[in-house]
Coordinates of C-alpha atoms in Angstrom, one line a residue:
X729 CA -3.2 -10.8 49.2
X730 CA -3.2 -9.6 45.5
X731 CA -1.0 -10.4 43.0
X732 CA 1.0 -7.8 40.7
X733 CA 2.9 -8.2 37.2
X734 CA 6.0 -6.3 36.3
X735 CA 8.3 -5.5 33.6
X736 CA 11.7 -6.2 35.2
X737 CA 15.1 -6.6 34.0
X738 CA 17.9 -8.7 35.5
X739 CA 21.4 -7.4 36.4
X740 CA 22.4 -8.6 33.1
X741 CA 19.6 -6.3 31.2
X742 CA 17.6 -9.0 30.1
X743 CA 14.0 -7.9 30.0
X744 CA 11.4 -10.4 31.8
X745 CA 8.5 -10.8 33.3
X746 CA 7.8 -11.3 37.4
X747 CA 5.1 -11.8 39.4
X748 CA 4.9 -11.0 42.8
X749 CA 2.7 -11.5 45.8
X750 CA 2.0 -8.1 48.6
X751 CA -0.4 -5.7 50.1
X752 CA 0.4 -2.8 48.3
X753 CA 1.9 -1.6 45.0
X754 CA 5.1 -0.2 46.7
X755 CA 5.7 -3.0 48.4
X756 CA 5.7 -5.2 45.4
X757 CA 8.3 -2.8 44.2
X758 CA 10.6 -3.2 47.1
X759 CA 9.9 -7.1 46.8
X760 CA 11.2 -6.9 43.2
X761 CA 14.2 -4.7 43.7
X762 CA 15.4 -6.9 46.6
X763 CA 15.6 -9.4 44.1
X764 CA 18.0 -7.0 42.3
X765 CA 15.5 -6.3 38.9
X766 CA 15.3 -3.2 37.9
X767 CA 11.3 -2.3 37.4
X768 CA 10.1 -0.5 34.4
X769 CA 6.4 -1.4 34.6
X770 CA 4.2 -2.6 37.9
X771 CA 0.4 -3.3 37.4
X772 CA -1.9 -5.2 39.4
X773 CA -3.2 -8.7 38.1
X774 CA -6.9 -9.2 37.5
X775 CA -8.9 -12.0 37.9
X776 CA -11.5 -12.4 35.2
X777 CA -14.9 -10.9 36.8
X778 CA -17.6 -9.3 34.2
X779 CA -17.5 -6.7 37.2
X780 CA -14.2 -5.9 36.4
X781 CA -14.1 -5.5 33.0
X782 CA -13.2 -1.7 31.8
X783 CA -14.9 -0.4 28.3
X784 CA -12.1 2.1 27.8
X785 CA -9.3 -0.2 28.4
X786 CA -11.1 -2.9 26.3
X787 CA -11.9 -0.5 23.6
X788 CA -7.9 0.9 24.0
X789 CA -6.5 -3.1 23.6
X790 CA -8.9 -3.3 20.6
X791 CA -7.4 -0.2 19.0
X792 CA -3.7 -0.8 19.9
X793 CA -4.7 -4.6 18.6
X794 CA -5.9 -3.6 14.9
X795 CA -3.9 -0.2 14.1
X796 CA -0.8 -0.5 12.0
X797 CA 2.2 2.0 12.1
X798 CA 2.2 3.2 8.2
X799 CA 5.7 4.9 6.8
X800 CA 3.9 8.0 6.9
X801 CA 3.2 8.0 10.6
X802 CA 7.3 7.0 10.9
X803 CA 8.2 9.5 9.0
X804 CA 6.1 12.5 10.6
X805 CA 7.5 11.2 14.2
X806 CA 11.2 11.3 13.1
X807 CA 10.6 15.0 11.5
X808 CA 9.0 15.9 15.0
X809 CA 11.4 14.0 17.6
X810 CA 14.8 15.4 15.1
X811 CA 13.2 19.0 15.2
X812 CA 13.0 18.9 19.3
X813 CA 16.5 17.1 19.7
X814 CA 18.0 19.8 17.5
X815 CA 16.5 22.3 19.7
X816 CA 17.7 20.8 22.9
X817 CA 15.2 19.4 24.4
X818 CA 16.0 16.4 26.9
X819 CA 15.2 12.7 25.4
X820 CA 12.7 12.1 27.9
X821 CA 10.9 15.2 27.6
X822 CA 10.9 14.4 23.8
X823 CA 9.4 11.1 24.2
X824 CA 6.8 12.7 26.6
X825 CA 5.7 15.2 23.9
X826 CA 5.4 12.3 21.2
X827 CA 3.3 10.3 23.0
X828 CA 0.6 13.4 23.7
X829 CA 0.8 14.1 20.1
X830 CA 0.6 10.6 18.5
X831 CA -2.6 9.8 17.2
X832 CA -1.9 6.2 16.3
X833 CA -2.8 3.9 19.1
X834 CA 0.0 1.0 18.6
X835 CA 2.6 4.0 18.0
X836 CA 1.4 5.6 21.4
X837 CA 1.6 2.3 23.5
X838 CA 5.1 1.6 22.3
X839 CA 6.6 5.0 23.2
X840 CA 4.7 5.2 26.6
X841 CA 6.7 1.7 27.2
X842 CA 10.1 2.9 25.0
X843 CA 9.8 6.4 27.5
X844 CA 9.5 5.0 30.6
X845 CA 12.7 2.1 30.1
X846 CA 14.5 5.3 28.5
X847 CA 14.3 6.6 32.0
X848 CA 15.5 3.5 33.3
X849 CA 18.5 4.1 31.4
X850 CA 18.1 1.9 28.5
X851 CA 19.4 3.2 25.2
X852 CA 16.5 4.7 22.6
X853 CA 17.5 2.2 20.4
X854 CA 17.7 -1.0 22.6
X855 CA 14.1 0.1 23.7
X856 CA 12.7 0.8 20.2
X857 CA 14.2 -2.3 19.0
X858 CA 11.8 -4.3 21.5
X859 CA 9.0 -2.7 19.3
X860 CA 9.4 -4.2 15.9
X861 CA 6.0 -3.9 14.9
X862 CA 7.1 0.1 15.1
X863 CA 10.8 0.2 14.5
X864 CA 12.3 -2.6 11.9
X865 CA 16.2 -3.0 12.1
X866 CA 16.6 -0.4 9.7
X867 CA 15.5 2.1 12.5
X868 CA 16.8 0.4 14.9
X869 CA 20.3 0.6 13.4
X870 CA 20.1 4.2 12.0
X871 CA 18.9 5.6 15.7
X872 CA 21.7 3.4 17.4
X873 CA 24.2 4.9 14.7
X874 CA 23.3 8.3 15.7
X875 CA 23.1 8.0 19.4
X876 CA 26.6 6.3 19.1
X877 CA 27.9 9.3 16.8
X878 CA 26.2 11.9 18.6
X879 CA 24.3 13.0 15.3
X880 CA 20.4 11.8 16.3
X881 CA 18.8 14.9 15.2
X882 CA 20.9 14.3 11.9
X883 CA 19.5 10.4 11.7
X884 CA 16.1 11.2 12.2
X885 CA 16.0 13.7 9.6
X886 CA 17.9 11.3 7.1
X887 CA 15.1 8.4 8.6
X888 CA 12.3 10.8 7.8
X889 CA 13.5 11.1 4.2
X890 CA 14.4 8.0 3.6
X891 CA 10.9 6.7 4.7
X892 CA 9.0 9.9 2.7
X893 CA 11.0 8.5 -0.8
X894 CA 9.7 5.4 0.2
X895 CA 6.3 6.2 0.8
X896 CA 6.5 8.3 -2.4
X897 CA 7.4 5.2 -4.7
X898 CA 5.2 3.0 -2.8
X899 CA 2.1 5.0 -4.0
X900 CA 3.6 5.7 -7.3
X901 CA 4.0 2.0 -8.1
X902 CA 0.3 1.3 -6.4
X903 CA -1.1 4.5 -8.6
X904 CA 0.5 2.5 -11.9
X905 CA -1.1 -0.8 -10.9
X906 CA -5.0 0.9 -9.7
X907 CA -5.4 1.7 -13.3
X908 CA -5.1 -1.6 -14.8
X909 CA -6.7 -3.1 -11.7
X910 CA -10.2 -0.8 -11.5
X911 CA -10.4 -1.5 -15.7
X912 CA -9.8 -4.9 -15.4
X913 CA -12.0 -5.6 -12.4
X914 CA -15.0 -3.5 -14.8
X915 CA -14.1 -5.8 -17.4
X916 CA -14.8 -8.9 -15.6
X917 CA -18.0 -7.3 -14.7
X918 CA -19.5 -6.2 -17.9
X919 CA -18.4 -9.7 -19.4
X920 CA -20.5 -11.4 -16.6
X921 CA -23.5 -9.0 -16.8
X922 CA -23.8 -9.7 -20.9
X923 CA -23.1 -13.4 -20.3
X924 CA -25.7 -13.9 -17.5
X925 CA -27.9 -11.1 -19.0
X926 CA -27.9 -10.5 -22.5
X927 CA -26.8 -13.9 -24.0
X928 CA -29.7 -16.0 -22.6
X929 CA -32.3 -14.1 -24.0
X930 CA -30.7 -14.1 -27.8
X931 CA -30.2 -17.9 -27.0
X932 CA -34.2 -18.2 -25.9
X933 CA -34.6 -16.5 -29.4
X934 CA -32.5 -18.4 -31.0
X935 CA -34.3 -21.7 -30.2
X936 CA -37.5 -20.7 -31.2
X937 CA -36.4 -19.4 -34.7
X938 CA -34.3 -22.5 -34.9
X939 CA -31.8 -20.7 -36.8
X940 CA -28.4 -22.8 -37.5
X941 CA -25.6 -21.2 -35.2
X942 CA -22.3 -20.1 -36.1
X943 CA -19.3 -21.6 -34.3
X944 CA -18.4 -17.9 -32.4
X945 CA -22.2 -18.0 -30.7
X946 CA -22.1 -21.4 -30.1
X947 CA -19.0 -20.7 -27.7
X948 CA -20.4 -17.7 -26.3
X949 CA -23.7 -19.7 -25.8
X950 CA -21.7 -22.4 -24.1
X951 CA -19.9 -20.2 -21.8
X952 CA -23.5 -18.3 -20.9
X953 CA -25.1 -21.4 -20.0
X954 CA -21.9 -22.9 -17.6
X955 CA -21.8 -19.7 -15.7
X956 CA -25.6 -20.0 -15.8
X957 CA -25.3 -23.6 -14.1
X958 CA -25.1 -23.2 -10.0
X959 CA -23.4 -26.9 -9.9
X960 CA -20.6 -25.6 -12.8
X961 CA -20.0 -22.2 -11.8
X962 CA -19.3 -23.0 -7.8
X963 CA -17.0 -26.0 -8.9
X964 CA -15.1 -23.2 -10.8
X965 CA -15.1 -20.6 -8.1
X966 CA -14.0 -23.3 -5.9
X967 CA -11.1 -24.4 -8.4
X968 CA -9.8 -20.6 -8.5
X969 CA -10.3 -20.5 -5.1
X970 CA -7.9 -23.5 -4.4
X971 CA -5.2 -22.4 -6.9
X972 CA -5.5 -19.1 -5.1
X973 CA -4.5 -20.5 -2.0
X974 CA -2.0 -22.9 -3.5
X975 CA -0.2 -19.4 -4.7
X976 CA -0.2 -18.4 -1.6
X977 CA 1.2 -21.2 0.5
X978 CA 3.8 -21.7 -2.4
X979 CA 4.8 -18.3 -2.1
X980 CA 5.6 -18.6 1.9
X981 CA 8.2 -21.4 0.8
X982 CA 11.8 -20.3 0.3
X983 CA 11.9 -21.7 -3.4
X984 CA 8.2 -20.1 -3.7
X985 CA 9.7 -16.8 -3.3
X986 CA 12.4 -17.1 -5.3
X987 CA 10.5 -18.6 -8.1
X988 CA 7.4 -16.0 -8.2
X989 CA 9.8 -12.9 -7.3
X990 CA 11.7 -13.8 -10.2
X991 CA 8.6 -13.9 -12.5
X992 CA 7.6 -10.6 -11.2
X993 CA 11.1 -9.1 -12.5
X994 CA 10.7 -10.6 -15.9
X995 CA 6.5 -9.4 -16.4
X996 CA 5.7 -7.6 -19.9
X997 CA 5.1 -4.2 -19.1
X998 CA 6.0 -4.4 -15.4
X999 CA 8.8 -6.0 -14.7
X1000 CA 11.1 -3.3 -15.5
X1001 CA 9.0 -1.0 -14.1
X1002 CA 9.5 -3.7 -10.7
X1003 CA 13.1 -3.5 -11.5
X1004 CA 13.9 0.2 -11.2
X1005 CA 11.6 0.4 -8.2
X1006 CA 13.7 -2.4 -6.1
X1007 CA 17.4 -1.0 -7.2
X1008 CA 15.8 2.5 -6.6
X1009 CA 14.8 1.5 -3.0
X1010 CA 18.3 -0.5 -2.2
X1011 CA 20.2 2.3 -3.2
X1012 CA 18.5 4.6 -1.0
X1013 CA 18.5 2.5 2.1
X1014 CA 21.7 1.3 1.8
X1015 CA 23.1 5.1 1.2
X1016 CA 21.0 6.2 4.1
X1017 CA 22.4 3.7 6.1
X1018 CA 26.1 4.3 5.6
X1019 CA 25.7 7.5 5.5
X1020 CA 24.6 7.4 9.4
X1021 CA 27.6 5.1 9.8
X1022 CA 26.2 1.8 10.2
X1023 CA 28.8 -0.4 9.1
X1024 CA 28.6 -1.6 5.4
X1025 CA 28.1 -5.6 6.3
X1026 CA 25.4 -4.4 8.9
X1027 CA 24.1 -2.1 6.4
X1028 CA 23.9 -4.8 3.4
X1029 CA 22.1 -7.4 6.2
X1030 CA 19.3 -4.8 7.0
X1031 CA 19.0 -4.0 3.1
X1032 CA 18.4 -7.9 2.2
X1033 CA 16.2 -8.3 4.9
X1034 CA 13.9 -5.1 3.7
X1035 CA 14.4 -5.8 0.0
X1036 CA 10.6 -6.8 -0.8
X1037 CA 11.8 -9.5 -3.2
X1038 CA 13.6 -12.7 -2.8
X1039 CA 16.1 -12.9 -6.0
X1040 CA 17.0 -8.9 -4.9
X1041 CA 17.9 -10.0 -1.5
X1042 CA 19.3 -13.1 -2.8
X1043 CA 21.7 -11.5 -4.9
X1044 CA 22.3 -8.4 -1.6
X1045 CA 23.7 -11.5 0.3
X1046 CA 26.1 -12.2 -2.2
X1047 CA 27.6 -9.3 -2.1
X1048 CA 27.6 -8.9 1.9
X1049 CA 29.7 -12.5 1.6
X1050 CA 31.7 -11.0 -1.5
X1051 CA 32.5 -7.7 1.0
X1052 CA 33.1 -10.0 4.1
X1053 CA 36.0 -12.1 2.0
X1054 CA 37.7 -9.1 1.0
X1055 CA 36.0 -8.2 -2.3
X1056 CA 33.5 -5.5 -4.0
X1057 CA 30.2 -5.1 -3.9
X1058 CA 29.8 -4.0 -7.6
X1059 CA 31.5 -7.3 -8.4
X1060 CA 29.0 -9.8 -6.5
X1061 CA 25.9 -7.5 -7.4
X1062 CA 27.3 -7.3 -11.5
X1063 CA 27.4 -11.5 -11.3
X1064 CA 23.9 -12.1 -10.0
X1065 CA 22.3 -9.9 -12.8
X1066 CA 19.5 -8.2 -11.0
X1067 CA 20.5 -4.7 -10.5
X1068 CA 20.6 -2.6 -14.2
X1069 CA 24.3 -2.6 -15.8
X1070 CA 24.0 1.5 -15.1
X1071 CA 23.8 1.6 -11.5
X1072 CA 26.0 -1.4 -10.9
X1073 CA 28.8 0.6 -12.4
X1074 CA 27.9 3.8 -10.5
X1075 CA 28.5 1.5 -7.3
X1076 CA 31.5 0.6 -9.0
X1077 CA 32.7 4.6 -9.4
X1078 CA 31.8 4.7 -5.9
X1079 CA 33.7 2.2 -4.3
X1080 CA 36.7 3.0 -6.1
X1081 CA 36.5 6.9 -5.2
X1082 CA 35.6 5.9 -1.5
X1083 CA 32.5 7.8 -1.7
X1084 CA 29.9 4.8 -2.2
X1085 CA 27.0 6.7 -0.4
X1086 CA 26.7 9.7 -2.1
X1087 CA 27.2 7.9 -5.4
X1088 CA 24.3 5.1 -4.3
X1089 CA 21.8 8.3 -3.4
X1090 CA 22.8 9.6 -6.8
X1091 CA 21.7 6.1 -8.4
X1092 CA 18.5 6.1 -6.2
X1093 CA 17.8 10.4 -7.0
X1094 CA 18.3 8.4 -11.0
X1095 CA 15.9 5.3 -10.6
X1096 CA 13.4 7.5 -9.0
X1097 CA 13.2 9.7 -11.6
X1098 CA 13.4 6.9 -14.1
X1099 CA 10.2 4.9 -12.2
X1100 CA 8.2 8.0 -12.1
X1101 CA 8.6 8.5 -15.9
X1102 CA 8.1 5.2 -16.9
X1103 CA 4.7 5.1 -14.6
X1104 CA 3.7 7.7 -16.6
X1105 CA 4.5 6.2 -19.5
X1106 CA 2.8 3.1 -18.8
X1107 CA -0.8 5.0 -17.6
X1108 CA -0.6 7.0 -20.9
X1109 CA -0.2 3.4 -22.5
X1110 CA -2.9 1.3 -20.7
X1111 CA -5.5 4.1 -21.0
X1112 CA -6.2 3.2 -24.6
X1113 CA -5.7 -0.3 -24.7
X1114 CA -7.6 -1.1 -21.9
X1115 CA -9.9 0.7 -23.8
X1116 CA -9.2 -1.6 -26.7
X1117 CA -9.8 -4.6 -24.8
X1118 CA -13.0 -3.7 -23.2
X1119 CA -14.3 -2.3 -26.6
X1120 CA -13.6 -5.2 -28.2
X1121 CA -14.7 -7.5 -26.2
X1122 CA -18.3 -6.0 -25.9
X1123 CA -17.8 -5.8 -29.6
X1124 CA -17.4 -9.5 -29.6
X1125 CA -20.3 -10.4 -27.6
X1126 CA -22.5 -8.4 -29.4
X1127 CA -21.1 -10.0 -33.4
X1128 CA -21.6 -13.0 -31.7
X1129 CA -25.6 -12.8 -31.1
X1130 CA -26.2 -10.4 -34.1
X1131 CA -24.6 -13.0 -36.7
X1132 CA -27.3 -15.5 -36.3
X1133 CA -29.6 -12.9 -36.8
X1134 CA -27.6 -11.5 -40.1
X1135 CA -28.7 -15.2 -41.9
X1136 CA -32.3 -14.7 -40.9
X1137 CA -32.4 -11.3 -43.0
X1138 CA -30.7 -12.9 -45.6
X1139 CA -32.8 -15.7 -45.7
X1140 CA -35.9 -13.5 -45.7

């Protein structure tokens, strides 16, 4: 007698698995149901067999296993599913029309699964919400907001900005650090080729002239012949390797976080740049999100845990405790000295007119503006000193082999 696996809930609602022994699919469901679960999803159980084994549904788990939902793929779904709501069309129907249009496998998985316990009578949200890998609290919240207000088409459309700003200043920030990165990265490489390259063969010239060296080539002809050694250049590879990874476990530690977030605010160049990004993006979410009527110590909860730096989130939960006492947010975020003195003030305005969301979109519409101008300001800056830097180091390399050769002339 096979066996079969089902997605059930209790009279309660809690979600569970079952698994359940009978000759046929339907009789597995009326098995289940006498138990009084409710069934969302009945499949039969497969003992491992090479026979068995189905290419398409291996190559579907593979797919569904390695794709990752993007904020663009969010964004274009919340367009589509508030455009069809606002038109009328049932939920289910809506979810049914997703799914055949998603192209992202993880995406389509979770709404076949979100469509078929919507007509089970769960709540969108309650169903997305069991899909985090697609739908963070921030969603979660937003759509339960509007199904509770009656507004969803209105939600989703608010979602679907909110997630196309974000998208926006994600690639602007990641377009301000590609510059820096690519030049940097060619750097490293023409400094290696000329080290590996060039320097030993002035240095094989160099020895058989047995001209006296000056300090500068003696250093660049020390540096040539330790990256040169297999023994001294894996030991370093191996040390960068392990402070690497030292970096990286530090940073998973609460005080790791808190330490290297707070570096990144206070970087040369960037850390203002950092700055305006993360009060851009709280602003926005948290105006999104009371805007939809998610209440404000809900709100400020989802907004620390989507902050994207530790000291910013640290300072968020100080004012969700300062709100939950009684007090102002503009107070609590003023004392932790993250947020610019400008848009703490705004929040200020805002509070004391009642109309704190519309004045925290204004200060995001502000910071945005203010990131994309200072990105641009930053490109037009690095462009010539990177140039600078490489020049100049090529220009070193190069003094440092010719100067030798400078006393041989003069000698002659």
């Amino acid at each position: 007698m096979p066996t079969y696996i089902a997605s059930v809930r209790d009279n309660t609602g809690k979600a569970k698995k079952e698994k359940v022994t009978a000759d046929s699919l339907g009789e597995a469901r009326t098995l289940l149901r006498e138990r009084g679960l409710t069934v969302a999803d009945l499949k039969k159980a497969q003992s491992f067999d090479i026979k068995n084994i189905n290419l398409d549904e291996l190559n579907e788990a593979f797919a569904v296993a390695t794709a990752s939902v993007t904020v663009k793929d969010k964004a274009v779904f919340s367009r589509q599913f508030a455009a069809m709501v606002n038109a009328g069309v049932g939920m289910v129907r809506c979810l049914s029309v997703l799914t055949d249009q998603c192209q992202n496998p993880k995406l389509k998985k979770a709404l076949k699964q979100i469509s078929a316990e919507v007509q089970e009578g769960s709540n969108l949200s309650e169903a997305m919400g069991k899909h985090p890998a697609c739908y963070d609290n921030l969603y979660v919240a937003m759509v339960q907001a509007g199904e509770v207000g009656g507004v969803l088409d209105e939600v989703l459309n608010r979602l679907a900005k909110l997630l196309e700003d974000s998208a926006r200043l994600q690639n602007q920030l990641k377009s301000a650090m590609s510059y820096p990165t690519t030049v940097g990265s060619l750097a490293v490489i023409i400094f290696l080729a000329l080290t590996i390259f060039l320097i030993p063969t002035f240095a094989a010239i160099f020895e058989e002239i047995g001209v006296e060296l000056p300090l500068f080539t003696q250093i660049m002809l020390g540096i040539s012949a330790f990256l040169l050694d297999p023994r001294k250049s894996v030991t370093l590879v191996v040390i960068l390797l392990g402070l690497f990874i030292a970096y990286k476990q530090y940073y998973k530690t609460p005080m790791g976080r808190v330490v290297c977030d707070g570096i990144f605010l206070k970087l040369p160049l960037f850390g203002d740049l950092i700055s305006k990004a993360a009060t851009a993006r709280f602003c926005r979410t948290f105006g999104t999100l009371t805007r939809a009527g998610v209440p404000i110590l809900t709100s400020l909860e989802i907004v620390r845990d989507t902050a994207g730096n530790q000291v910013i989130a640290n300072a968020v939960e100080e004012a969700r405790k300062e709100i939950q006492g009684g007090g102002m947010i503009s107070i609590a975020l003023d004392r932790e000295k993250v947020f610019p003195i400008l848009a703490v003030q705004m929040i200020s305005i805002g509070e004391e007119t009642g109309e704190i969301d519309k004045m925290l979109m204004k200060v995001a519409d502000f910071y945005e503006d203010e990131v994309e101008q200072a990105i641009k300001g930053l490109t037009s800056m690095l462009e010539p000193l990177m140039i600078v830097v490489i020049g100049g180091m090529v220009g070193s390399i190069l003094l440092a082999m010719y100067l030798p050769m400078f006393k041989v002339f003069e000698s002659l």
